[in-house]
Amino acid sequence: RKYIADHEGYIRYDHIGEGGYQESEKVIQKLLEERSMALGIQMASTSSLVDIEEFQHTVFRTPELYFGFKFAQNRNQLGSDEGFQPGSIVSYSEPENIVLHKFYPIGNWKNYDDSMELVSEVGSIKLLYNAKEVNIVTENNAELEIFLDGKPLPGEYAGKDIINGNTLKVSEAGLYNIINSDTSSSHVLEINVQGPGFQIFTFTFG
């Protein structure tokens, strides 16, 4: 619960729960104007104090996710029941449910301290995220199929490295942009991989 008081100490706004950012900012702006008039002070600017959309985007955006057990330690980012098994090849099963801000590899993946490598013929990664942009840091040649909310990646969400509809070709080590949208929102991302050897280090978000 939050309260906003005026310059004389009277409660002028009361809000319970999350949200209400736009309304709160309008109240603050109004009270600042009242205070300035009462004290004979000219306000330096009448522009918005806070970019509310950007504030909400930053607060709720999915954080960087690490596939290496060394970097992911104590971050609780891997959602799979099998967990990290340092140096081992782990057979990750299809999750029954997925949780926001956690990733779920499916198939046989070798656990390295800085990454995971697909060792089975096929594999995939599922992720429920909230962001405008999604990138992966990866290496080794691979062709990936990208799906969003169970369907091939729509053109309006396609990142700059997507080709031929929903395909991403990894040809060298680096960062690849797979999702690029105008607004921040939550979606289920699925990356399908054909052939062993694909290695992924990190998800990053914008």
Short mmCIF file of C-alpha atoms in Angstrom, two decimals:
data_model
loop_
_atom_site.label_atom_id
_atom_site.label_comp_id
_atom_site.label_asym_id
_atom_site.label_seq_id
_atom_site.Cartn_x
_atom_site.Cartn_y
_atom_site.Cartn_z
CA ARG A 1 0.00 0.00 0.00
CA LYS A 2 1.28 3.48 -0.79
CA TYR A 3 0.28 6.96 0.32
CA ILE A 4 1.15 10.32 -1.21
CA ALA A 5 1.03 13.40 1.00
CA ASP A 6 1.03 17.05 -0.03
CA HIS A 7 3.51 19.71 1.16
CA GLU A 8 1.38 20.34 4.26
CA GLY A 9 1.40 16.68 5.28
CA TYR A 10 -2.16 15.78 4.27
CA ILE A 11 -2.75 12.40 2.60
CA ARG A 12 -3.93 13.10 -0.94
CA TYR A 13 -3.60 9.66 -2.53
CA ASP A 14 -3.99 6.08 -1.32
CA HIS A 15 -3.34 3.02 -3.50
CA ILE A 16 -3.43 -0.67 -2.59
CA GLY A 17 -1.43 -3.28 -4.54
CA GLU A 18 0.73 -3.17 -7.65
CA GLY A 19 0.25 -0.88 -10.64
CA GLY A 20 -1.27 2.59 -10.68
CA TYR A 21 1.99 4.12 -11.91
CA GLN A 22 0.41 6.55 -14.36
CA GLU A 23 -2.14 7.71 -11.81
CA SER A 24 0.53 8.07 -9.11
CA GLU A 25 2.70 10.19 -11.35
CA LYS A 26 -0.21 12.51 -12.21
CA VAL A 27 -0.90 13.01 -8.50
CA ILE A 28 2.77 13.79 -7.83
CA GLN A 29 2.88 16.27 -10.72
CA LYS A 30 -0.26 18.01 -9.45
CA LEU A 31 1.06 18.22 -5.88
CA LEU A 32 4.39 19.61 -7.08
CA GLU A 33 2.54 22.31 -9.00
CA GLU A 34 0.47 23.16 -5.91
CA ARG A 35 3.62 23.36 -3.78
CA SER A 36 5.35 25.59 -6.31
CA MET A 37 2.39 27.98 -6.42
CA ALA A 38 2.10 28.07 -2.62
CA LEU A 39 5.81 28.85 -2.20
CA GLY A 40 6.08 31.13 -5.22
CA ILE A 41 8.55 28.83 -6.96
CA GLN A 42 8.66 28.41 -10.72
CA MET A 43 8.95 24.77 -11.78
CA ALA A 44 11.95 24.07 -13.99
CA SER A 45 10.01 21.70 -16.21
CA THR A 46 6.48 20.43 -16.67
CA SER A 47 7.60 17.32 -18.54
CA SER A 48 6.91 13.86 -17.19
CA LEU A 49 9.12 12.90 -14.26
CA VAL A 50 9.12 9.22 -15.16
CA ASP A 51 8.72 7.31 -18.40
CA ILE A 52 6.13 4.94 -16.95
CA GLU A 53 6.22 2.50 -19.86
CA GLU A 54 10.01 2.25 -19.68
CA PHE A 55 9.88 1.92 -15.88
CA GLN A 56 7.45 -1.00 -16.05
CA HIS A 57 9.46 -2.57 -18.88
CA THR A 58 12.69 -2.42 -16.85
CA VAL A 59 11.15 -3.71 -13.62
CA PHE A 60 9.36 -6.72 -15.09
CA ARG A 61 11.76 -7.64 -17.91
CA THR A 62 13.25 -11.13 -17.79
CA PRO A 63 16.84 -10.98 -16.51
CA GLU A 64 19.84 -12.42 -18.33
CA LEU A 65 19.72 -16.23 -18.17
CA TYR A 66 22.85 -18.40 -17.97
CA PHE A 67 23.19 -21.96 -19.30
CA GLY A 68 26.54 -22.60 -17.61
CA PHE A 69 26.30 -24.10 -14.13
CA LYS A 70 29.11 -21.88 -12.85
CA PHE A 71 27.42 -18.63 -13.86
CA ALA A 72 23.89 -19.80 -13.02
CA GLN A 73 24.82 -20.87 -9.50
CA ASN A 74 22.31 -19.60 -6.90
CA ARG A 75 20.27 -17.79 -9.58
CA ASN A 76 17.48 -20.41 -9.81
CA GLN A 77 17.06 -19.91 -13.57
CA LEU A 78 16.95 -23.50 -14.84
CA GLY A 79 13.37 -24.72 -14.52
CA SER A 80 13.91 -28.40 -15.38
CA ASP A 81 13.54 -30.95 -12.59
CA GLU A 82 16.81 -32.61 -13.65
CA GLY A 83 18.74 -29.47 -12.73
CA PHE A 84 22.42 -28.84 -13.45
CA GLN A 85 24.78 -31.83 -13.35
CA PRO A 86 28.29 -30.40 -13.87
CA GLY A 87 30.27 -32.12 -16.61
CA SER A 88 27.52 -34.66 -17.33
CA ILE A 89 25.20 -35.35 -20.24
CA VAL A 90 21.69 -34.84 -18.91
CA SER A 91 18.48 -36.10 -20.52
CA TYR A 92 16.03 -33.26 -19.97
CA SER A 93 12.35 -34.14 -20.27
CA GLU A 94 9.47 -32.06 -21.61
CA PRO A 95 8.17 -29.87 -18.76
CA GLU A 96 4.52 -30.15 -17.73
CA ASN A 97 4.44 -26.48 -16.80
CA ILE A 98 6.83 -23.60 -17.37
CA VAL A 99 7.50 -20.66 -15.07
CA LEU A 100 8.24 -17.06 -16.02
CA HIS A 101 11.96 -16.15 -16.23
CA LYS A 102 13.15 -19.79 -16.31
CA PHE A 103 14.44 -21.86 -19.23
CA TYR A 104 13.80 -25.53 -20.00
CA PRO A 105 16.15 -27.52 -22.27
CA ILE A 106 14.65 -30.68 -23.80
CA GLY A 107 16.76 -33.57 -25.09
CA ASN A 108 20.30 -34.62 -24.17
CA TRP A 109 22.51 -31.68 -23.22
CA LYS A 110 26.04 -31.68 -21.81
CA ASN A 111 26.49 -29.33 -18.86
CA TYR A 112 29.57 -27.09 -19.02
CA ASP A 113 30.56 -24.39 -16.57
CA ASP A 114 29.72 -21.66 -19.11
CA SER A 115 27.18 -23.29 -21.46
CA MET A 116 25.14 -26.31 -22.55
CA GLU A 117 25.78 -28.37 -25.69
CA LEU A 118 23.18 -30.48 -27.49
CA VAL A 119 24.45 -34.05 -27.93
CA SER A 120 21.24 -35.72 -29.16
CA GLU A 121 20.08 -35.53 -32.79
CA VAL A 122 17.26 -33.16 -31.90
CA GLY A 123 16.61 -30.89 -28.96
CA SER A 124 14.78 -27.77 -27.94
CA ILE A 125 14.61 -24.98 -25.38
CA LYS A 126 11.43 -23.50 -23.93
CA LEU A 127 11.17 -20.18 -22.14
CA LEU A 128 8.38 -17.98 -20.79
CA TYR A 129 9.78 -14.45 -20.94
CA ASN A 130 8.75 -10.82 -20.63
CA ALA A 131 10.68 -8.39 -22.85
CA LYS A 132 10.77 -6.46 -26.11
CA GLU A 133 13.85 -8.23 -27.45
CA VAL A 134 15.36 -11.67 -27.01
CA ASN A 135 18.93 -12.58 -27.96
CA ILE A 136 21.02 -15.72 -27.62
CA VAL A 137 24.78 -16.04 -27.29
CA THR A 138 25.87 -19.23 -29.03
CA GLU A 139 28.42 -20.97 -31.22
CA ASN A 140 28.87 -23.97 -33.56
CA ASN A 141 26.95 -24.28 -36.81
CA ALA A 142 23.26 -24.97 -36.39
CA GLU A 143 19.87 -24.26 -37.91
CA LEU A 144 17.19 -23.27 -35.43
CA GLU A 145 13.43 -23.07 -35.83
CA ILE A 146 11.79 -20.41 -33.67
CA PHE A 147 8.22 -20.67 -32.36
CA LEU A 148 6.25 -18.14 -30.34
CA ASP A 149 3.22 -19.22 -28.31
CA GLY A 150 3.11 -22.54 -30.14
CA LYS A 151 3.18 -21.07 -33.67
CA PRO A 152 5.98 -20.25 -36.15
CA LEU A 153 7.50 -16.89 -35.26
CA PRO A 154 5.29 -14.09 -36.70
CA GLY A 155 7.01 -11.52 -38.88
CA GLU A 156 6.22 -8.63 -36.54
CA TYR A 157 8.27 -10.32 -33.79
CA ALA A 158 11.16 -11.53 -35.94
CA GLY A 159 14.60 -10.35 -34.87
CA LYS A 160 17.16 -9.05 -37.34
CA ASP A 161 18.96 -12.42 -37.54
CA ILE A 162 15.85 -14.41 -38.51
CA ILE A 163 15.68 -15.61 -42.12
CA ASN A 164 13.04 -17.45 -44.16
CA GLY A 165 10.16 -16.86 -41.77
CA ASN A 166 11.16 -18.48 -38.50
CA THR A 167 14.66 -19.85 -39.16
CA LEU A 168 17.93 -18.78 -37.56
CA LYS A 169 21.23 -20.03 -38.97
CA VAL A 170 24.14 -20.00 -36.53
CA SER A 171 27.39 -19.85 -38.49
CA GLU A 172 29.84 -18.39 -35.98
CA ALA A 173 30.15 -17.59 -32.30
CA GLY A 174 28.28 -14.47 -31.25
CA LEU A 175 25.03 -12.82 -30.23
CA TYR A 176 21.94 -13.42 -32.37
CA ASN A 177 18.74 -11.35 -32.19
CA ILE A 178 15.71 -13.65 -32.49
CA ILE A 179 12.84 -11.52 -31.10
CA ASN A 180 12.32 -7.80 -31.72
CA SER A 181 8.99 -6.13 -30.90
CA ASP A 182 7.76 -2.61 -30.21
CA THR A 183 6.33 -3.29 -26.77
CA SER A 184 7.26 -5.45 -23.81
CA SER A 185 5.03 -8.50 -23.38
CA SER A 186 5.06 -12.10 -22.16
CA HIS A 187 5.35 -15.03 -24.56
CA VAL A 188 6.37 -18.68 -24.66
CA LEU A 189 9.46 -19.01 -26.83
CA GLU A 190 10.52 -22.39 -28.23
CA ILE A 191 13.78 -23.02 -30.07
CA ASN A 192 14.01 -26.31 -31.98
CA VAL A 193 17.49 -27.55 -32.90
CA GLN A 194 18.39 -30.16 -35.52
CA GLY A 195 21.66 -32.05 -35.09
CA PRO A 196 24.17 -32.27 -32.23
CA GLY A 197 26.90 -29.75 -31.44
CA PHE A 198 24.82 -26.61 -30.93
CA GLN A 199 26.14 -24.75 -27.89
CA ILE A 200 24.28 -21.99 -26.04
CA PHE A 201 25.68 -19.71 -23.35
CA THR A 202 23.13 -17.04 -22.51
CA PHE A 203 19.73 -15.49 -23.14
CA THR A 204 19.78 -11.68 -23.01
CA PHE A 205 16.78 -9.36 -23.13
CA GLY A 206 15.99 -5.79 -24.08
#
